Short mmCIF file of N, CA and C in Angstrom, two decimals:
data_model
loop_
_atom_site.label_atom_id
_atom_site.label_comp_id
_atom_site.label_asym_id
_atom_site.label_seq_id
_atom_site.Cartn_x
_atom_site.Cartn_y
_atom_site.Cartn_z
N UNK I 167 -15.66 1.30 2.12
CA UNK I 167 -14.77 0.80 3.13
C UNK I 167 -14.10 1.97 3.82
N UNK I 168 -13.90 1.88 5.11
CA UNK I 168 -13.14 2.88 5.85
C UNK I 168 -11.89 2.18 6.37
N UNK I 169 -10.74 2.74 6.06
CA UNK I 169 -9.46 2.17 6.44
C UNK I 169 -8.79 3.11 7.42
N UNK I 170 -8.21 2.57 8.47
CA UNK I 170 -7.61 3.40 9.51
C UNK I 170 -6.10 3.32 9.46
N UNK I 171 -5.45 4.48 9.52
CA UNK I 171 -4.01 4.55 9.71
C UNK I 171 -3.79 5.21 11.05
N UNK I 172 -2.99 4.60 11.89
CA UNK I 172 -2.63 5.20 13.17
C UNK I 172 -1.17 5.60 13.10
N UNK I 173 -0.89 6.89 13.31
CA UNK I 173 0.48 7.38 13.27
C UNK I 173 0.88 7.81 14.67
N UNK I 174 1.89 7.19 15.24
CA UNK I 174 2.37 7.54 16.56
C UNK I 174 3.77 8.13 16.42
N UNK I 175 3.95 9.37 16.82
CA UNK I 175 5.22 10.08 16.65
C UNK I 175 5.84 10.31 18.02
N UNK I 176 7.14 10.08 18.28
CA UNK I 176 8.06 9.38 17.39
C UNK I 176 7.87 7.88 17.46
N UNK I 177 8.65 7.14 16.71
CA UNK I 177 8.47 5.70 16.63
C UNK I 177 7.14 5.41 15.98
N UNK I 178 6.90 6.00 14.85
CA UNK I 178 5.59 6.01 14.21
C UNK I 178 5.14 4.60 13.84
N UNK I 179 3.89 4.33 14.08
CA UNK I 179 3.28 3.06 13.72
C UNK I 179 2.21 3.33 12.68
N UNK I 180 2.20 2.54 11.63
CA UNK I 180 1.19 2.66 10.59
C UNK I 180 0.41 1.36 10.50
N UNK I 181 -0.89 1.47 10.41
CA UNK I 181 -1.73 0.29 10.24
C UNK I 181 -2.70 0.59 9.12
N UNK I 182 -2.69 -0.22 8.08
CA UNK I 182 -3.56 0.09 6.94
C UNK I 182 -3.59 -1.09 5.99
N UNK I 183 -4.68 -1.24 5.27
CA UNK I 183 -4.70 -2.12 4.12
C UNK I 183 -3.88 -1.43 3.04
N UNK I 184 -3.12 -2.17 2.28
CA UNK I 184 -2.28 -1.55 1.26
C UNK I 184 -3.06 -1.07 0.05
N UNK I 185 -4.18 -1.71 -0.26
CA UNK I 185 -4.90 -1.38 -1.49
C UNK I 185 -6.20 -0.67 -1.17
N UNK I 186 -6.40 0.46 -1.77
CA UNK I 186 -7.63 1.23 -1.57
C UNK I 186 -8.18 1.65 -2.92
N UNK I 187 -9.48 1.81 -2.99
CA UNK I 187 -10.12 2.32 -4.20
C UNK I 187 -10.57 3.75 -3.94
N UNK I 188 -10.88 4.46 -5.03
CA UNK I 188 -11.24 5.86 -4.91
C UNK I 188 -12.54 6.06 -4.13
N UNK I 189 -13.35 5.01 -3.98
CA UNK I 189 -14.58 5.14 -3.19
C UNK I 189 -14.32 4.99 -1.69
N UNK I 190 -13.09 4.60 -1.32
CA UNK I 190 -12.75 4.35 0.07
C UNK I 190 -12.44 5.64 0.82
N UNK I 191 -12.43 5.53 2.14
CA UNK I 191 -12.08 6.65 3.01
C UNK I 191 -10.92 6.24 3.90
N UNK I 192 -9.94 7.12 4.03
CA UNK I 192 -8.79 6.90 4.88
C UNK I 192 -8.99 7.67 6.17
N UNK I 193 -8.84 7.01 7.32
CA UNK I 193 -8.97 7.67 8.62
C UNK I 193 -7.58 7.76 9.23
N UNK I 194 -7.18 8.98 9.61
CA UNK I 194 -5.83 9.21 10.12
C UNK I 194 -5.91 9.88 11.49
N UNK I 195 -5.07 9.42 12.42
CA UNK I 195 -4.98 10.04 13.74
C UNK I 195 -3.50 10.14 14.11
N UNK I 196 -3.08 11.29 14.61
CA UNK I 196 -1.71 11.53 15.06
C UNK I 196 -1.74 11.81 16.55
N UNK I 197 -0.70 11.40 17.28
CA UNK I 197 -0.67 11.69 18.71
C UNK I 197 0.03 13.02 19.01
N UNK I 198 0.35 13.79 17.98
CA UNK I 198 0.95 15.11 18.12
C UNK I 198 0.45 15.98 16.97
N UNK I 199 0.61 17.29 17.05
CA UNK I 199 0.27 18.14 15.92
C UNK I 199 1.18 17.78 14.75
N UNK I 200 0.65 17.78 13.54
CA UNK I 200 1.49 17.41 12.41
C UNK I 200 0.77 17.53 11.09
N UNK I 201 1.33 16.88 10.08
CA UNK I 201 0.80 16.91 8.73
C UNK I 201 0.87 15.51 8.13
N UNK I 202 -0.04 15.26 7.20
CA UNK I 202 -0.08 14.00 6.47
C UNK I 202 0.15 14.33 5.00
N UNK I 203 1.10 13.62 4.36
CA UNK I 203 1.43 13.84 2.96
C UNK I 203 1.30 12.55 2.17
N UNK I 204 1.04 12.70 0.87
CA UNK I 204 1.18 11.60 -0.08
C UNK I 204 2.38 11.92 -0.95
N UNK I 205 3.30 10.98 -1.06
CA UNK I 205 4.56 11.19 -1.77
C UNK I 205 4.72 10.09 -2.80
N UNK I 206 5.15 10.42 -4.03
CA UNK I 206 5.39 9.36 -5.02
C UNK I 206 6.47 8.40 -4.55
N UNK I 207 6.35 7.10 -4.87
CA UNK I 207 7.37 6.15 -4.44
C UNK I 207 8.72 6.48 -5.06
N UNK I 208 9.78 6.14 -4.36
CA UNK I 208 11.12 6.39 -4.85
C UNK I 208 11.58 7.83 -4.66
N UNK I 209 10.78 8.63 -3.96
CA UNK I 209 11.10 10.03 -3.73
C UNK I 209 11.65 10.20 -2.33
N UNK I 210 12.71 10.97 -2.21
CA UNK I 210 13.28 11.25 -0.90
C UNK I 210 12.46 12.35 -0.25
N UNK I 211 11.87 12.07 0.89
CA UNK I 211 11.05 13.06 1.59
C UNK I 211 11.94 13.80 2.58
N UNK I 212 12.25 15.05 2.27
CA UNK I 212 13.09 15.85 3.15
C UNK I 212 12.36 17.11 3.55
N UNK I 213 12.73 17.62 4.68
CA UNK I 213 12.05 18.75 5.33
C UNK I 213 11.79 19.92 4.39
N UNK I 214 12.81 20.39 3.68
CA UNK I 214 12.69 21.61 2.89
C UNK I 214 11.79 21.46 1.66
N UNK I 215 11.51 20.24 1.25
CA UNK I 215 10.73 20.07 0.03
C UNK I 215 9.31 19.59 0.26
N UNK I 216 8.95 19.24 1.47
CA UNK I 216 7.64 18.62 1.70
C UNK I 216 6.48 19.52 1.29
N UNK I 217 6.42 20.75 1.80
CA UNK I 217 5.27 21.60 1.53
C UNK I 217 5.18 22.03 0.07
N UNK I 218 6.30 22.15 -0.62
CA UNK I 218 6.28 22.65 -1.99
C UNK I 218 6.11 21.57 -3.05
N UNK I 219 6.53 20.36 -2.76
CA UNK I 219 6.59 19.35 -3.81
C UNK I 219 5.60 18.20 -3.68
N UNK I 220 4.98 18.03 -2.54
CA UNK I 220 4.15 16.85 -2.35
C UNK I 220 2.73 17.23 -1.98
N UNK I 221 1.83 16.27 -2.10
CA UNK I 221 0.42 16.50 -1.83
C UNK I 221 0.18 16.52 -0.33
N UNK I 222 -0.12 17.69 0.20
CA UNK I 222 -0.49 17.80 1.61
C UNK I 222 -1.94 17.38 1.73
N UNK I 223 -2.18 16.30 2.43
CA UNK I 223 -3.54 15.81 2.60
C UNK I 223 -4.24 16.60 3.69
N UNK I 224 -3.55 16.81 4.80
CA UNK I 224 -4.20 17.52 5.89
C UNK I 224 -3.18 17.91 6.94
N UNK I 225 -3.42 19.04 7.57
CA UNK I 225 -2.77 19.34 8.84
C UNK I 225 -3.68 18.77 9.91
N UNK I 226 -3.10 18.33 11.00
CA UNK I 226 -3.90 17.62 12.00
C UNK I 226 -3.41 18.00 13.39
N UNK I 227 -4.35 18.14 14.30
CA UNK I 227 -4.02 18.42 15.70
C UNK I 227 -3.85 17.12 16.46
N UNK I 228 -3.13 17.18 17.57
CA UNK I 228 -2.89 16.00 18.38
C UNK I 228 -4.19 15.31 18.75
N UNK I 229 -4.21 14.00 18.60
CA UNK I 229 -5.34 13.14 18.96
C UNK I 229 -6.62 13.47 18.21
N UNK I 230 -6.52 14.17 17.11
CA UNK I 230 -7.67 14.45 16.25
C UNK I 230 -7.74 13.37 15.19
N UNK I 231 -8.92 12.91 14.88
CA UNK I 231 -9.12 11.93 13.83
C UNK I 231 -9.68 12.65 12.62
N UNK I 232 -9.08 12.45 11.47
CA UNK I 232 -9.62 13.05 10.24
C UNK I 232 -9.96 11.94 9.26
N UNK I 233 -10.97 12.20 8.45
CA UNK I 233 -11.39 11.26 7.41
C UNK I 233 -11.06 11.88 6.07
N UNK I 234 -10.35 11.13 5.25
CA UNK I 234 -9.91 11.62 3.95
C UNK I 234 -10.58 10.78 2.87
N UNK I 235 -11.58 11.34 2.15
CA UNK I 235 -12.17 10.60 1.04
C UNK I 235 -11.15 10.53 -0.10
N UNK I 236 -10.94 9.33 -0.64
CA UNK I 236 -9.92 9.15 -1.66
C UNK I 236 -10.41 9.47 -3.07
N UNK I 237 -11.70 9.83 -3.21
CA UNK I 237 -12.21 10.13 -4.54
C UNK I 237 -11.60 11.40 -5.13
N UNK I 238 -10.95 12.21 -4.30
CA UNK I 238 -10.31 13.42 -4.80
C UNK I 238 -8.83 13.21 -5.12
N UNK I 239 -8.33 12.00 -4.89
CA UNK I 239 -6.92 11.70 -5.11
C UNK I 239 -6.78 10.95 -6.43
N UNK I 240 -5.84 11.39 -7.25
CA UNK I 240 -5.60 10.76 -8.54
C UNK I 240 -5.15 9.32 -8.33
N UNK I 241 -5.64 8.40 -9.19
CA UNK I 241 -5.24 7.01 -9.02
C UNK I 241 -3.74 6.87 -9.21
N UNK I 242 -3.15 5.94 -8.48
CA UNK I 242 -1.72 5.73 -8.56
C UNK I 242 -1.17 5.14 -7.29
N UNK I 243 0.14 5.14 -7.18
CA UNK I 243 0.84 4.58 -6.02
C UNK I 243 1.45 5.72 -5.22
N UNK I 244 1.30 5.66 -3.91
CA UNK I 244 1.77 6.72 -3.03
C UNK I 244 2.45 6.13 -1.80
N UNK I 245 3.25 6.93 -1.16
CA UNK I 245 3.76 6.64 0.17
C UNK I 245 3.09 7.64 1.10
N UNK I 246 2.53 7.17 2.21
CA UNK I 246 1.89 8.04 3.19
C UNK I 246 2.94 8.42 4.24
N UNK I 247 3.15 9.72 4.43
CA UNK I 247 4.08 10.20 5.44
C UNK I 247 3.32 11.02 6.47
N UNK I 248 3.66 10.84 7.74
CA UNK I 248 3.17 11.69 8.80
C UNK I 248 4.36 12.30 9.51
N UNK I 249 4.29 13.57 9.82
CA UNK I 249 5.40 14.20 10.54
C UNK I 249 4.87 15.24 11.49
N UNK I 250 5.68 15.55 12.51
CA UNK I 250 5.26 16.57 13.45
C UNK I 250 5.51 17.96 12.86
N UNK I 251 5.03 18.99 13.54
CA UNK I 251 5.08 20.35 12.99
C UNK I 251 6.50 20.91 12.92
N UNK I 252 7.45 20.30 13.59
CA UNK I 252 8.84 20.74 13.52
C UNK I 252 9.63 19.99 12.45
N UNK I 253 8.95 19.15 11.68
CA UNK I 253 9.58 18.32 10.65
C UNK I 253 10.66 17.41 11.24
N UNK I 254 10.54 17.07 12.50
CA UNK I 254 11.57 16.28 13.15
C UNK I 254 11.31 14.78 13.06
N UNK I 255 10.07 14.39 12.91
CA UNK I 255 9.76 12.96 12.93
C UNK I 255 9.02 12.59 11.66
N UNK I 256 9.61 11.72 10.89
CA UNK I 256 8.95 11.21 9.70
C UNK I 256 8.40 9.83 9.99
N UNK I 257 7.36 9.48 9.29
CA UNK I 257 6.79 8.16 9.50
C UNK I 257 7.60 7.11 8.77
N UNK I 258 7.34 5.88 9.12
CA UNK I 258 7.77 4.76 8.30
C UNK I 258 6.87 4.81 7.07
N UNK I 259 7.43 4.78 5.87
CA UNK I 259 6.56 4.89 4.70
C UNK I 259 5.63 3.69 4.58
N UNK I 260 4.41 3.95 4.21
CA UNK I 260 3.41 2.92 3.96
C UNK I 260 2.98 3.06 2.52
N UNK I 261 3.13 2.01 1.72
CA UNK I 261 2.69 2.10 0.34
C UNK I 261 1.18 2.02 0.29
N UNK I 262 0.60 2.91 -0.46
CA UNK I 262 -0.85 3.01 -0.60
C UNK I 262 -1.16 3.02 -2.08
N UNK I 263 -1.95 2.08 -2.54
CA UNK I 263 -2.31 2.00 -3.94
C UNK I 263 -3.75 2.44 -4.08
N UNK I 264 -3.98 3.48 -4.86
CA UNK I 264 -5.32 4.01 -5.08
C UNK I 264 -5.68 3.77 -6.52
N UNK I 265 -6.84 3.18 -6.78
CA UNK I 265 -7.29 3.00 -8.16
C UNK I 265 -8.72 3.48 -8.27
N UNK I 266 -9.16 3.66 -9.48
CA UNK I 266 -10.56 4.00 -9.71
C UNK I 266 -11.40 2.79 -9.31
N UNK I 267 -12.56 3.04 -8.74
CA UNK I 267 -13.46 1.95 -8.38
C UNK I 267 -13.97 1.30 -9.66
N UNK I 268 -13.91 -0.01 -9.70
CA UNK I 268 -14.35 -0.70 -10.89
C UNK I 268 -14.57 -2.17 -10.55
N UNK I 269 -15.72 -2.68 -10.90
CA UNK I 269 -16.02 -4.07 -10.59
C UNK I 269 -15.10 -5.04 -11.30
N UNK I 270 -14.59 -4.66 -12.50
CA UNK I 270 -13.76 -5.60 -13.23
C UNK I 270 -12.33 -5.68 -12.70
N UNK I 271 -12.00 -4.96 -11.64
CA UNK I 271 -10.67 -5.03 -11.06
C UNK I 271 -10.64 -5.67 -9.69
N UNK I 272 -11.75 -6.23 -9.25
CA UNK I 272 -11.75 -6.83 -7.92
C UNK I 272 -11.04 -8.17 -7.94
N UNK I 273 -10.49 -8.56 -6.81
CA UNK I 273 -9.75 -9.81 -6.73
C UNK I 273 -10.65 -11.04 -6.84
N UNK I 274 -11.95 -10.85 -6.70
CA UNK I 274 -12.86 -11.99 -6.72
C UNK I 274 -13.38 -12.31 -8.11
N UNK I 275 -12.94 -11.62 -9.13
CA UNK I 275 -13.42 -11.90 -10.48
C UNK I 275 -12.75 -13.16 -11.00
N UNK I 276 -13.27 -13.69 -12.11
CA UNK I 276 -12.69 -14.88 -12.72
C UNK I 276 -11.34 -14.60 -13.36
N UNK I 277 -10.99 -13.33 -13.50
CA UNK I 277 -9.73 -12.98 -14.15
C UNK I 277 -8.51 -13.05 -13.27
N UNK I 278 -8.65 -13.38 -11.98
CA UNK I 278 -7.51 -13.32 -11.07
C UNK I 278 -7.68 -14.34 -9.95
N UNK I 279 -6.67 -15.17 -9.73
CA UNK I 279 -6.68 -16.11 -8.61
C UNK I 279 -5.31 -16.13 -7.97
N UNK I 280 -5.30 -16.12 -6.65
CA UNK I 280 -4.08 -16.20 -5.86
C UNK I 280 -4.35 -17.24 -4.78
N UNK I 281 -3.66 -18.38 -4.82
CA UNK I 281 -3.97 -19.47 -3.91
C UNK I 281 -2.76 -20.38 -3.72
N UNK I 282 -2.69 -21.22 -2.68
CA UNK I 282 -3.51 -21.18 -1.47
C UNK I 282 -3.04 -20.05 -0.55
N UNK I 283 -3.91 -19.59 0.27
CA UNK I 283 -3.59 -18.54 1.22
C UNK I 283 -4.39 -18.80 2.49
N UNK I 284 -3.73 -19.19 3.58
CA UNK I 284 -2.30 -19.25 3.85
C UNK I 284 -1.62 -20.37 3.07
N UNK I 285 -0.28 -20.29 2.99
CA UNK I 285 0.50 -21.27 2.25
C UNK I 285 1.72 -21.70 3.05
N UNK I 286 2.18 -22.94 2.76
CA UNK I 286 3.43 -23.41 3.36
C UNK I 286 4.63 -22.91 2.57
N UNK I 287 4.55 -23.00 1.24
CA UNK I 287 5.71 -22.66 0.42
C UNK I 287 5.38 -22.00 -0.92
N UNK I 288 4.34 -22.44 -1.59
CA UNK I 288 4.08 -22.01 -2.97
C UNK I 288 2.78 -21.23 -3.04
N UNK I 289 2.83 -20.07 -3.73
CA UNK I 289 1.62 -19.31 -4.07
C UNK I 289 1.41 -19.47 -5.57
N UNK I 290 0.23 -19.90 -5.97
CA UNK I 290 -0.12 -20.01 -7.38
C UNK I 290 -0.83 -18.75 -7.81
N UNK I 291 -0.49 -18.25 -8.99
CA UNK I 291 -1.14 -17.07 -9.54
C UNK I 291 -1.64 -17.43 -10.92
N UNK I 292 -2.95 -17.26 -11.11
CA UNK I 292 -3.57 -17.46 -12.42
C UNK I 292 -4.31 -16.18 -12.77
N UNK I 293 -4.13 -15.71 -13.98
CA UNK I 293 -4.75 -14.46 -14.37
C UNK I 293 -5.18 -14.47 -15.83
N UNK I 294 -6.19 -13.67 -16.13
CA UNK I 294 -6.59 -13.42 -17.50
C UNK I 294 -6.28 -11.98 -17.88
N UNK I 295 -5.58 -11.26 -16.98
CA UNK I 295 -5.21 -9.88 -17.25
C UNK I 295 -4.09 -9.82 -18.27
N UNK I 296 -3.89 -8.63 -18.80
CA UNK I 296 -2.86 -8.40 -19.80
C UNK I 296 -1.48 -8.77 -19.25
N UNK I 297 -0.73 -9.53 -20.02
CA UNK I 297 0.62 -9.95 -19.67
C UNK I 297 1.57 -8.98 -20.37
N UNK I 298 2.71 -8.62 -19.82
CA UNK I 298 3.32 -9.14 -18.62
C UNK I 298 2.77 -8.50 -17.36
N UNK I 299 2.90 -9.23 -16.26
CA UNK I 299 2.57 -8.73 -14.93
C UNK I 299 3.85 -8.69 -14.10
N UNK I 300 3.89 -7.78 -13.17
CA UNK I 300 4.98 -7.76 -12.19
C UNK I 300 4.39 -8.13 -10.84
N UNK I 301 5.02 -9.08 -10.18
CA UNK I 301 4.59 -9.52 -8.86
C UNK I 301 5.65 -9.06 -7.86
N UNK I 302 5.22 -8.31 -6.84
CA UNK I 302 6.13 -7.87 -5.79
C UNK I 302 5.64 -8.42 -4.46
N UNK I 303 6.56 -8.89 -3.65
CA UNK I 303 6.23 -9.32 -2.30
C UNK I 303 6.88 -8.34 -1.34
N UNK I 304 6.05 -7.76 -0.45
CA UNK I 304 6.49 -6.73 0.48
C UNK I 304 6.43 -7.25 1.91
N UNK I 305 7.35 -6.80 2.74
CA UNK I 305 7.27 -7.04 4.17
C UNK I 305 6.19 -6.13 4.75
N UNK I 306 5.85 -6.31 6.00
CA UNK I 306 4.84 -5.46 6.64
C UNK I 306 5.28 -4.01 6.70
N UNK I 307 6.58 -3.75 6.67
CA UNK I 307 7.07 -2.37 6.69
C UNK I 307 7.10 -1.74 5.31
N UNK I 308 6.71 -2.50 4.26
CA UNK I 308 6.66 -1.96 2.91
C UNK I 308 7.88 -2.24 2.07
N UNK I 309 8.90 -2.88 2.63
CA UNK I 309 10.12 -3.20 1.89
C UNK I 309 9.83 -4.29 0.86
N UNK I 310 10.31 -4.10 -0.38
CA UNK I 310 10.16 -5.12 -1.41
C UNK I 310 11.17 -6.22 -1.14
N UNK I 311 10.66 -7.44 -0.94
CA UNK I 311 11.51 -8.59 -0.65
C UNK I 311 11.83 -9.35 -1.92
N UNK I 312 10.85 -9.42 -2.83
CA UNK I 312 11.04 -10.16 -4.07
C UNK I 312 10.21 -9.49 -5.15
N UNK I 313 10.75 -9.43 -6.36
CA UNK I 313 10.03 -8.90 -7.50
C UNK I 313 10.23 -9.85 -8.68
N UNK I 314 9.12 -10.22 -9.32
CA UNK I 314 9.16 -11.20 -10.41
C UNK I 314 8.28 -10.71 -11.55
N UNK I 315 8.76 -10.85 -12.78
CA UNK I 315 7.96 -10.52 -13.95
C UNK I 315 7.33 -11.82 -14.46
N UNK I 316 6.03 -11.79 -14.71
CA UNK I 316 5.29 -12.96 -15.19
C UNK I 316 4.99 -12.75 -16.67
N UNK I 317 5.35 -13.75 -17.47
CA UNK I 317 5.15 -13.64 -18.91
C UNK I 317 4.08 -14.59 -19.43
N UNK I 318 3.43 -15.35 -18.54
CA UNK I 318 2.31 -16.19 -18.97
C UNK I 318 1.19 -16.07 -17.95
N UNK I 319 0.07 -16.71 -18.22
CA UNK I 319 -1.13 -16.52 -17.40
C UNK I 319 -1.18 -17.38 -16.14
N UNK I 320 -0.18 -18.21 -15.94
CA UNK I 320 -0.17 -19.06 -14.76
C UNK I 320 1.28 -19.20 -14.29
N UNK I 321 1.49 -19.01 -13.00
CA UNK I 321 2.85 -19.13 -12.45
C UNK I 321 2.78 -19.49 -10.98
N UNK I 322 3.92 -19.89 -10.45
CA UNK I 322 4.05 -20.19 -9.03
C UNK I 322 5.18 -19.33 -8.46
N UNK I 323 4.96 -18.82 -7.25
CA UNK I 323 5.98 -18.07 -6.53
C UNK I 323 6.40 -18.91 -5.33
N UNK I 324 7.69 -19.20 -5.24
CA UNK I 324 8.23 -20.03 -4.16
C UNK I 324 8.53 -19.16 -2.94
N UNK I 325 7.86 -19.44 -1.83
CA UNK I 325 8.07 -18.71 -0.58
C UNK I 325 8.82 -19.54 0.45
N UNK I 326 9.43 -20.65 0.04
CA UNK I 326 10.06 -21.56 1.01
C UNK I 326 11.20 -20.89 1.77
N UNK I 327 11.86 -19.90 1.19
CA UNK I 327 12.96 -19.22 1.89
C UNK I 327 12.47 -18.11 2.81
N UNK I 328 11.17 -17.80 2.78
CA UNK I 328 10.61 -16.74 3.61
C UNK I 328 10.35 -17.26 5.02
N UNK I 329 10.51 -16.40 6.01
CA UNK I 329 10.15 -16.75 7.37
C UNK I 329 8.63 -16.79 7.50
N UNK I 330 8.13 -17.51 8.48
CA UNK I 330 6.70 -17.54 8.74
C UNK I 330 6.25 -16.13 9.07
N UNK I 331 5.05 -15.75 8.59
CA UNK I 331 4.53 -14.43 8.90
C UNK I 331 3.59 -13.92 7.83
N UNK I 332 3.28 -12.63 7.93
CA UNK I 332 2.35 -11.97 7.02
C UNK I 332 3.16 -11.12 6.04
N UNK I 333 2.77 -11.18 4.78
CA UNK I 333 3.40 -10.41 3.71
C UNK I 333 2.30 -9.82 2.84
N UNK I 334 2.68 -8.88 2.00
CA UNK I 334 1.76 -8.34 1.01
C UNK I 334 2.29 -8.69 -0.36
N UNK I 335 1.39 -9.16 -1.23
CA UNK I 335 1.77 -9.46 -2.61
C UNK I 335 1.04 -8.46 -3.50
N UNK I 336 1.79 -7.79 -4.36
CA UNK I 336 1.24 -6.78 -5.26
C UNK I 336 1.35 -7.29 -6.69
N UNK I 337 0.23 -7.25 -7.41
CA UNK I 337 0.17 -7.65 -8.81
C UNK I 337 -0.01 -6.38 -9.62
N UNK I 338 0.90 -6.17 -10.59
CA UNK I 338 0.85 -4.95 -11.41
C UNK I 338 0.84 -5.30 -12.88
N UNK I 339 -0.04 -4.61 -13.61
CA UNK I 339 0.01 -4.61 -15.07
C UNK I 339 -0.12 -3.17 -15.50
N UNK I 340 -0.27 -2.96 -16.78
CA UNK I 340 -0.41 -1.60 -17.28
C UNK I 340 -1.63 -0.91 -16.67
N UNK I 341 -2.72 -1.64 -16.47
CA UNK I 341 -3.98 -1.04 -16.01
C UNK I 341 -4.39 -1.50 -14.62
N UNK I 342 -3.56 -2.24 -13.92
CA UNK I 342 -3.98 -2.87 -12.68
C UNK I 342 -2.88 -2.76 -11.63
N UNK I 343 -3.27 -2.42 -10.43
CA UNK I 343 -2.40 -2.55 -9.26
C UNK I 343 -3.26 -3.12 -8.15
N UNK I 344 -2.93 -4.32 -7.72
CA UNK I 344 -3.69 -4.97 -6.65
C UNK I 344 -2.73 -5.49 -5.60
N UNK I 345 -3.08 -5.30 -4.35
CA UNK I 345 -2.27 -5.81 -3.25
C UNK I 345 -3.15 -6.64 -2.33
N UNK I 346 -2.64 -7.80 -1.95
CA UNK I 346 -3.39 -8.69 -1.07
C UNK I 346 -2.45 -9.22 0.01
N UNK I 347 -2.99 -9.43 1.18
CA UNK I 347 -2.22 -10.00 2.29
C UNK I 347 -2.09 -11.50 2.08
N UNK I 348 -0.87 -12.03 2.29
CA UNK I 348 -0.66 -13.47 2.25
C UNK I 348 0.00 -13.90 3.56
N UNK I 349 -0.27 -15.13 3.93
CA UNK I 349 0.27 -15.66 5.18
C UNK I 349 1.15 -16.86 4.85
N UNK I 350 2.40 -16.80 5.28
CA UNK I 350 3.35 -17.90 5.12
C UNK I 350 3.36 -18.69 6.42
N UNK I 351 2.99 -19.97 6.34
CA UNK I 351 2.95 -20.85 7.52
C UNK I 351 4.31 -21.48 7.79
#
């Protein structure tokens, strides 16, 4: 799979699937000269620490498209940052989940069900994965709106208080991080 992120500086726009596997390729384009970084979640990205503390994926020239194979990136959760060469413009963080490619972790296996999608109010989650699981619902900007710990193999998440729109639901266990787009009608 090839996934595209478009970074427009200033007023940066990010477009990407949240979940990627190590076999995937990330395509990045900036409208100005700059750099692309991967930063651990919960980390404050500040000018003086970027080059020394975080993974520099690439320097990039204006309107240049680069392809980043993810097989060289350690599995885990990252925030993708794009900034101009003067460190003046930071991107809106985009959560990116990278895992090792593995058939037993795909969402289409018998071990994981998320339904109905789209939904009016309730999302059902059934899993055979190791319990407990943490379920997070994110806005399109990556903000966590709701976080729930699941202690059994079947549960329902009530979305009735959510506005209509697109959200991302992330399922986490010790060995699994999966994110899927959900639509609230």
